[in-house]
Tab-separated table of C-alpha atoms in Angstrom:
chain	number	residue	atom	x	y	z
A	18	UNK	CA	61.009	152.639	54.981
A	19	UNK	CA	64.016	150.315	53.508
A	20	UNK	CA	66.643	152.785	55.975
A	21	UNK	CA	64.903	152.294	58.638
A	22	UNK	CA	64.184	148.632	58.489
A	23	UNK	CA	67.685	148.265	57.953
A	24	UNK	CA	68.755	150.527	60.717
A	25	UNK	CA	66.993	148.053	63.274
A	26	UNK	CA	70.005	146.285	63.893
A	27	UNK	CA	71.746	149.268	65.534
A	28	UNK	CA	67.987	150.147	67.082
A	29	UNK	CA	68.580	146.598	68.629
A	30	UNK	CA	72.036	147.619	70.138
A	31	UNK	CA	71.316	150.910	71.476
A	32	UNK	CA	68.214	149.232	73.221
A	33	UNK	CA	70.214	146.899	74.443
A	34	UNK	CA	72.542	149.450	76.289
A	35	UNK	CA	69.469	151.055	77.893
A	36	UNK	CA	67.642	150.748	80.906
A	37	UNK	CA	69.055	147.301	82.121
A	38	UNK	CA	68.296	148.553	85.654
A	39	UNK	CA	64.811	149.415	84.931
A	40	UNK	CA	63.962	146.434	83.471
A	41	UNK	CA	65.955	143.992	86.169
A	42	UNK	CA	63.861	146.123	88.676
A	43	UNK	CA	60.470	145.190	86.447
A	44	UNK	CA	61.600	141.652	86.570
A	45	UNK	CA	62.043	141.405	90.004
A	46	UNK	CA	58.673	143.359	91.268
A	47	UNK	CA	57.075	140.823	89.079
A	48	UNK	CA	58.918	137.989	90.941
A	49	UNK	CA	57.903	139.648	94.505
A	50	UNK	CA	54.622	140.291	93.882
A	51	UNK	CA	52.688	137.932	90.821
A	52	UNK	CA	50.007	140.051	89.373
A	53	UNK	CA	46.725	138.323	89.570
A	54	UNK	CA	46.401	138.994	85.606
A	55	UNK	CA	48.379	140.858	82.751
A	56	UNK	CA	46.897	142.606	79.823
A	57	UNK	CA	48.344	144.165	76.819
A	58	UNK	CA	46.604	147.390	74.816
A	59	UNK	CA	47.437	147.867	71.808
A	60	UNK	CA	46.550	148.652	68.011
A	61	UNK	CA	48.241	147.969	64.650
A	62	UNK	CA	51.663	147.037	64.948
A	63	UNK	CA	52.283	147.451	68.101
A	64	UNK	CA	49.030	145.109	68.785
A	65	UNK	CA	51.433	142.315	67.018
A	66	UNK	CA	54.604	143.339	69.207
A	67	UNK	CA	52.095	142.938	72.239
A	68	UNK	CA	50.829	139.633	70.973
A	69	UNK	CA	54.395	138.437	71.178
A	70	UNK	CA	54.856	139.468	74.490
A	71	UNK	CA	52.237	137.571	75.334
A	72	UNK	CA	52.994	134.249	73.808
A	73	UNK	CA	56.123	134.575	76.089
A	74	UNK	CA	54.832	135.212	78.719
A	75	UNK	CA	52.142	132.919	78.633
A	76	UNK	CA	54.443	129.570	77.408
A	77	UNK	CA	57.100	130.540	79.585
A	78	UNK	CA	55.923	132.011	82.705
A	79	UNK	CA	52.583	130.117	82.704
A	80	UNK	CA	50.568	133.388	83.241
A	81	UNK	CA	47.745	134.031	80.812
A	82	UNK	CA	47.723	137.373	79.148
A	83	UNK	CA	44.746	138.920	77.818
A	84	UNK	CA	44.628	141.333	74.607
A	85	UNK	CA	42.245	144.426	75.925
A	86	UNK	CA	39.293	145.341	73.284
A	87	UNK	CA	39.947	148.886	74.552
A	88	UNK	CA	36.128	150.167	73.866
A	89	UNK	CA	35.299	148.512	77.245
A	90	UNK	CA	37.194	151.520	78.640
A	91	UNK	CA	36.789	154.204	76.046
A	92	UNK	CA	32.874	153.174	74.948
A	93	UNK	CA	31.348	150.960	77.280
A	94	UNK	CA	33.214	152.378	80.417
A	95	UNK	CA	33.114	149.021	82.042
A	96	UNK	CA	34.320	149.152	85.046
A	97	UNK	CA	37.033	146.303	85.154
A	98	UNK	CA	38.489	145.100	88.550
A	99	UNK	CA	41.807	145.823	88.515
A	100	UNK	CA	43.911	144.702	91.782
A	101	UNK	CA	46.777	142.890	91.414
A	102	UNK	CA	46.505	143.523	87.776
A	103	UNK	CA	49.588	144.703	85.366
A	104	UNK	CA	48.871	146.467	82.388
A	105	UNK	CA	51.615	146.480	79.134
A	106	UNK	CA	50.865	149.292	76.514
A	107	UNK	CA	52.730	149.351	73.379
A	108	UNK	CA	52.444	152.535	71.107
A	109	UNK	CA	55.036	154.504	68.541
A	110	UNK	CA	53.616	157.724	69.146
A	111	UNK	CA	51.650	157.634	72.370
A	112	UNK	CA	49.016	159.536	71.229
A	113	UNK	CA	46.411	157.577	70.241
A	114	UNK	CA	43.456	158.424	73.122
A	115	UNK	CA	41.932	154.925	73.178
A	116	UNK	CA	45.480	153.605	74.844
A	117	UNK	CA	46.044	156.453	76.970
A	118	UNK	CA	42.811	156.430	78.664
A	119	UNK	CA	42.446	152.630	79.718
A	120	UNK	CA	46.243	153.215	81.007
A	121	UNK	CA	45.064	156.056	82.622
A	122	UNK	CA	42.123	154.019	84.271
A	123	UNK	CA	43.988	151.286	84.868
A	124	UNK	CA	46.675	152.990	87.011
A	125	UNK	CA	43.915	155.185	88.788
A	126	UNK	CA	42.411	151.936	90.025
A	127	UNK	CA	45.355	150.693	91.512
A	128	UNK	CA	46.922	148.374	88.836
A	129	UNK	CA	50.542	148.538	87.961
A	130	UNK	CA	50.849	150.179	84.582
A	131	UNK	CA	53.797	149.886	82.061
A	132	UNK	CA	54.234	151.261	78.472
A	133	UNK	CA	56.715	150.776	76.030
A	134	UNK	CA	56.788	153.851	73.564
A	135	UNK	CA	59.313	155.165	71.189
A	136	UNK	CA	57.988	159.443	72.084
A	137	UNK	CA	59.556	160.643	75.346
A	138	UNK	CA	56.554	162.839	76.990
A	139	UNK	CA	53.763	161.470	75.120
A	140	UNK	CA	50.570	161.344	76.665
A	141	UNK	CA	50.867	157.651	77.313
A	142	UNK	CA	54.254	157.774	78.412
A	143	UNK	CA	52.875	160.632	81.194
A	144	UNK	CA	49.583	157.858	81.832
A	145	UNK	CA	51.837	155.065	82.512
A	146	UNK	CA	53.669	154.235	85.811
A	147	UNK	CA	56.465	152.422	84.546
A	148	UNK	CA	57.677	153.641	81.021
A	149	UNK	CA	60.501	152.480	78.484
A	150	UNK	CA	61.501	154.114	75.423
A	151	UNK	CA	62.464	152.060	72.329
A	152	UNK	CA	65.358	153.755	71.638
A	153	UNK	CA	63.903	153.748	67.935
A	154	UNK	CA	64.754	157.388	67.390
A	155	UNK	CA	62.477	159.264	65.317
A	156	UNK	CA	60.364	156.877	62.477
A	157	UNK	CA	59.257	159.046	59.628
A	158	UNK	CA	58.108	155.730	57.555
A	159	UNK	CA	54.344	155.384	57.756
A	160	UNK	CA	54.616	151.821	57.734
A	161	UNK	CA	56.734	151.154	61.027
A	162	UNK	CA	59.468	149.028	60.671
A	163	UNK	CA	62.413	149.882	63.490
A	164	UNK	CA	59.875	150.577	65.965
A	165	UNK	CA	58.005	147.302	65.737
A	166	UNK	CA	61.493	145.233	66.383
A	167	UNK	CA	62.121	147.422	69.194
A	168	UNK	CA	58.648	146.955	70.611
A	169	UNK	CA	59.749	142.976	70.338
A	170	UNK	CA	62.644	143.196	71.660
A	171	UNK	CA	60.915	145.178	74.811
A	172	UNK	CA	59.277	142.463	75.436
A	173	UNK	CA	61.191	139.557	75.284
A	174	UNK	CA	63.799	141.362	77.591
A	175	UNK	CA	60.914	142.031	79.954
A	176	UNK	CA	60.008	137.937	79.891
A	177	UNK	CA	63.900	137.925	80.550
A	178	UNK	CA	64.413	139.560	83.565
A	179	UNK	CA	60.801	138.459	85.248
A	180	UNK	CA	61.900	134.651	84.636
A	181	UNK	CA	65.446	135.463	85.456
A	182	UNK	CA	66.574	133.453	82.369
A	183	UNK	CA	70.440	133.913	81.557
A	184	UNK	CA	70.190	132.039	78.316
A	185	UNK	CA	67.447	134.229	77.259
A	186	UNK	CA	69.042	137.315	78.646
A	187	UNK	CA	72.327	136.068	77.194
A	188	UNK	CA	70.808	135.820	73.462
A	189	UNK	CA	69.285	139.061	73.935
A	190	UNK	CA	72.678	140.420	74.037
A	191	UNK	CA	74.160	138.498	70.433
A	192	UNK	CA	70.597	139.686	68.635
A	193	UNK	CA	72.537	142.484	67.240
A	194	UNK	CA	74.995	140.754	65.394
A	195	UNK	CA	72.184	138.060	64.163
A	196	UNK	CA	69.955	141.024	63.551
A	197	UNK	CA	72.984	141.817	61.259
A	198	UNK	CA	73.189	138.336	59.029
A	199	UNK	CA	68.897	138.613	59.034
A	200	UNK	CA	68.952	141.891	57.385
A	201	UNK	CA	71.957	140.866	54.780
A	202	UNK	CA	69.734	137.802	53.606
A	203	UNK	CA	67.853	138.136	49.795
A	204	UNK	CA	64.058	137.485	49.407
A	205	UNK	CA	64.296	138.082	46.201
A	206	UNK	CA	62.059	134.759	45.478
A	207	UNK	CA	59.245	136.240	47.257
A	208	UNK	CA	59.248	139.345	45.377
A	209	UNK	CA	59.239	137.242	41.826
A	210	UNK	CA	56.501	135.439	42.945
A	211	UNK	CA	54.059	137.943	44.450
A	212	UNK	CA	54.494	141.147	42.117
A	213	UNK	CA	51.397	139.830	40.512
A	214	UNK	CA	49.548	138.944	43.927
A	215	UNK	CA	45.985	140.664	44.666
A	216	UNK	CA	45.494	137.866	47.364
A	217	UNK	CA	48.289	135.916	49.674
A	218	UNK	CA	47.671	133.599	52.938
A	219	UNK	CA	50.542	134.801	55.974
A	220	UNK	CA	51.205	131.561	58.365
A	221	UNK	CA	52.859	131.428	61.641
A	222	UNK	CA	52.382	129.486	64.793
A	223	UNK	CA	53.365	129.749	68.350
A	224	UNK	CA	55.233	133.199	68.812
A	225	UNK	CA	55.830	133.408	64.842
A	226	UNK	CA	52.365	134.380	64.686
A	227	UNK	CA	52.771	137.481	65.920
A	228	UNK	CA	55.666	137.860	62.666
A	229	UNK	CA	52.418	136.500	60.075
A	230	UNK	CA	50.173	139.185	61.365
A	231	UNK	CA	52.922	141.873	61.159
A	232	UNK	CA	53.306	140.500	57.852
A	233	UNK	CA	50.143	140.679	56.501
A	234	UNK	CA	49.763	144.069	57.547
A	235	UNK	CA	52.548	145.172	55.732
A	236	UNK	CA	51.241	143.321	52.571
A	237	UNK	CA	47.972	145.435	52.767
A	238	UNK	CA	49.188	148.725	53.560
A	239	UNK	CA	52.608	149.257	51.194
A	240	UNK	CA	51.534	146.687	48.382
A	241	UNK	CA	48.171	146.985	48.276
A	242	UNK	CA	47.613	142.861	48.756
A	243	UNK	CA	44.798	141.700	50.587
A	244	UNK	CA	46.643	139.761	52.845
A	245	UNK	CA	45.585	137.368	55.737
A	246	UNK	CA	47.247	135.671	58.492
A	247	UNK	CA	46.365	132.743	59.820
A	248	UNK	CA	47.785	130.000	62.509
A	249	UNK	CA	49.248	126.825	60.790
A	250	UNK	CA	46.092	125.060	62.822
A	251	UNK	CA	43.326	127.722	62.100
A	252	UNK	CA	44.009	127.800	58.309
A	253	UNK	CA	43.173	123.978	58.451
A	254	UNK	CA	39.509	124.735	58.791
A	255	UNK	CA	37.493	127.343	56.902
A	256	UNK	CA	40.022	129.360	55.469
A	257	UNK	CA	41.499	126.086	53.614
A	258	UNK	CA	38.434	126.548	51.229
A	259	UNK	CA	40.085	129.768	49.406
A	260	UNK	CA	43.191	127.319	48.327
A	261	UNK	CA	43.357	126.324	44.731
A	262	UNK	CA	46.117	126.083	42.008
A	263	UNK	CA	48.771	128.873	42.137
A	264	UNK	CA	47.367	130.485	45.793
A	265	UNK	CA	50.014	132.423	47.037
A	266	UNK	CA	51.277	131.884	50.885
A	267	UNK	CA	54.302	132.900	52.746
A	268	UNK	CA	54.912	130.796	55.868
A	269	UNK	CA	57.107	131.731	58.271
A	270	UNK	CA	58.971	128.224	60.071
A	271	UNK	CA	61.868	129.700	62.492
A	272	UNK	CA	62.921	127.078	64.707
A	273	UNK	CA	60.732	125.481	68.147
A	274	UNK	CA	58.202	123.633	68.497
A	275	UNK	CA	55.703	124.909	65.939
A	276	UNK	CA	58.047	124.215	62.797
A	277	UNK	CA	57.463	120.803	62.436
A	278	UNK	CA	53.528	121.136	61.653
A	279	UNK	CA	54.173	124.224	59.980
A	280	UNK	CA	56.677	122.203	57.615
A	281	UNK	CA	53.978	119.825	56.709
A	282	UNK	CA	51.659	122.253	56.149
A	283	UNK	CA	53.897	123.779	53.885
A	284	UNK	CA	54.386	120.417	51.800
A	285	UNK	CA	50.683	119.810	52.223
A	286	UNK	CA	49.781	123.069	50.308
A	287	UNK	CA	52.158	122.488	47.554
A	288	UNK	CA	50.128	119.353	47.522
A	289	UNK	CA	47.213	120.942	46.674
A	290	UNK	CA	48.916	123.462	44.003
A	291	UNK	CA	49.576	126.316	45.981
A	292	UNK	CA	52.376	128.774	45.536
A	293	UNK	CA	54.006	128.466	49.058
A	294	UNK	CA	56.942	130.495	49.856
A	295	UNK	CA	58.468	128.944	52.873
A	296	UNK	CA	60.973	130.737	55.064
A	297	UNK	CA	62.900	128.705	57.384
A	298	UNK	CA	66.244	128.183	58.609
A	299	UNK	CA	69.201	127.212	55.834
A	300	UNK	CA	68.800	123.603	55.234
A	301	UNK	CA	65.175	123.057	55.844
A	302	UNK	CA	64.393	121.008	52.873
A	303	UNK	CA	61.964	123.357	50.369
A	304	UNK	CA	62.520	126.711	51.870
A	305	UNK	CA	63.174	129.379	49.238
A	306	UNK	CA	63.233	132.004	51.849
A	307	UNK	CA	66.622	131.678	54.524
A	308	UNK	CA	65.797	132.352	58.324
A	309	UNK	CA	68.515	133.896	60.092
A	310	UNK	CA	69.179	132.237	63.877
A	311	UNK	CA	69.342	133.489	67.204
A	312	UNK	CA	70.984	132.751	69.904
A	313	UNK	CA	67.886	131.600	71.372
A	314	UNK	CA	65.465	129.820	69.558
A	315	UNK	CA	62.495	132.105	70.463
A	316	UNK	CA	64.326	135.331	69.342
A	317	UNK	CA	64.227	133.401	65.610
A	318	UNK	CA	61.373	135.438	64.900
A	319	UNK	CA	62.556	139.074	65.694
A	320	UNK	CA	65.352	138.094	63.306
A	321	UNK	CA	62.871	136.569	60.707
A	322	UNK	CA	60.857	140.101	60.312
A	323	UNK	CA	64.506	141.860	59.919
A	324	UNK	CA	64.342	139.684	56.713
A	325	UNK	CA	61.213	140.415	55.959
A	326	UNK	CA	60.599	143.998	55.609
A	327	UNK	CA	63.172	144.953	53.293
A	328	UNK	CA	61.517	142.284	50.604
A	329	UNK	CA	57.827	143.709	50.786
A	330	UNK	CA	59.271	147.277	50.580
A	331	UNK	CA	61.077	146.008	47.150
A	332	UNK	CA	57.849	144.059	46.423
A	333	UNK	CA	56.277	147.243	46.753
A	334	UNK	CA	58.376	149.113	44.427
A	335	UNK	CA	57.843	146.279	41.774
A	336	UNK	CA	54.409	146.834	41.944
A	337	UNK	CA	54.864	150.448	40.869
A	338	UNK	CA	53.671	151.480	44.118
A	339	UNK	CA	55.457	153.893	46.899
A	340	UNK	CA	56.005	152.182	50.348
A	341	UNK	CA	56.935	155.776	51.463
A	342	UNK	CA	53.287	157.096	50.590
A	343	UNK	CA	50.543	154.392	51.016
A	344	UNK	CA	47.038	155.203	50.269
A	345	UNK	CA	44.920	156.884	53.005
A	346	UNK	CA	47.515	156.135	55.435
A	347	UNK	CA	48.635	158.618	58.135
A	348	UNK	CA	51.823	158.161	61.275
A	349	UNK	CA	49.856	158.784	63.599
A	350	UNK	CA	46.083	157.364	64.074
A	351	UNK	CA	44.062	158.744	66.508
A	352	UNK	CA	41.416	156.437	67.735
A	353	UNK	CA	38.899	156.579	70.445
């Protein structure tokens, strides 16, 4: 897990290299012809890369995106009216049958289809109209790590070329080197401070959301913490009940317009004794954890989960567990 989290820079680069035609050509069929709606399917991981997407797409394109409960296809065979409608899969394996088949559906009913997925001549990748490869190379971790950051990365250069944004596109092309300083940076703080964890709060907002419910995930399946994310807003209501002296939460402030309130929030929860861990930027006044910059503010969090991943895999490790082997877990799941 640790190699290939820390191989994702160079995962970033050789992405980067690829494909720039296909995806211009993406961008500009979306220009020509607006789809009527967009949808993303995906599980796991790749559900949080999609979620991304989405926020993108949605705050900077204006276009709302909607996160497919896939048993509508695969159970309840709704049939879902699908003109003018683009599809986004996002899968490591392509395998799983309960994205193939609403891709498959989706494309035989005359929507556009895209998937991004790191297995050349999967069965999604052979469902899908329009399909990019991650570039990953092969991911033997069971926890995915390189693949998830090239699943982001997908996206945002997608958002790219549709809006036809040159600073985006032109901070797409430095995220190597800042991928670089993001996975040289020490979390060392967090691992102290949750090796005794059995419960921890994940926050995010705005498109570092997406990075909380990555995060979580990886607390629950290598560490064995029952681990929840939760929006900077949403935690405000019910879940603020669970709070008392010494509750653990990781908040994750990169830079936009989300940080401010998630800043508070931060100072607010050490107000009421928790244990916060904040990352954020160098500078921010209480962070203990150092967010690496972009050269576009809504990169920051691609750069933030570089950072990330190899603390919980040493967090792991302190907790006498194997991030290599978790419990129950298998690559590939196979859901219908």
């Amino acid at each position: 897990m640790l190699e290939e989290a820390l191989s994702a820079p160079q995962v970033v680069a050789r992405q980067l290299a690829a494909d720039q035609d296909a995806y211009a050509r993406l961008g500009q069929a979306l220009r020509d012809k607006p789809p009527t709606g967009l949808l993303t399917i995906a599980r796991g991981s790749s559900d949080h890369a999609a979620h991304y997407m989405a926020y993108l797409v949605m705050a900077r394109l204006g276009r709302l995106v909607t996160s497919l409960p896939m048993s509508l296809i695969t159970l309840y065979h709704s049939q879902i009216e699908s003109r003018g409608l683009v599809s986004l899969a996002f899968s490591q394996s392509g395998q799983s049958p309960d994205l193939v088949s609403p891709t498959r559906y989706f494309r035989e009913a005359g929507a556009r289809t895209v998937a991004f997925v790191n297995a050349a001549g999967s069965p999604l990748a052979d469902a899908a109209e329009h399909v990019f490869a991650l570039h990953a190379g092969p991911e033997q971790s069971v926890a995915a790590t390189k693949s998830y950051i090239a699943q982001l990365l997908a996206g945002a250069r997608v958002v790219a070329a549709w809006q036809g944004d040159e600073d985006l596109a032109a901070a797409l092309q430095q995220l190597p080197q800042a991928m670089e300083r993001a996975a040289a940076l020490r979390w060392d703080a967090a691992v102290d401070a949750l090796v005794g964890a059995d419960k921890l709060f994940v926050i995010g907002r705005g498109t570092s959301l997406p990075i909380a419910l990555e995060a979580a995930l990886k607390f629950k399946e290598t560490c064995g913490i029952q681990a929840e994310a939760f929006s900077g807003a949403e935690v405000k209501h019910g879940p603020m009940a669970l709070v008392e002296e010494g509750y653990p939460l990781l908040v994750f402030a990169p830079r936009g317009p989300a940080q401010a309130g998630l800043l508070a929030l931060a100072e607010e929860m050490r107000g009421r004794g928790a244990r916060v861990l904040l990352a954020a930027p160098e500078g921010t006044p209480g962070a203990e954890l150092q967010l690496a910059c972009t050269g576009n503010e809504d990169l920051d969090p691609i750069a933030a989960v570089q950072s990330f991943y190899p603390m919980v895999e040493a967090l792991a490790r302190a907790r006498g567990l194997n991030p290599d082997q978790p419990r129950h877990l298998a690559k590939v799941t196979k859901t219908h």
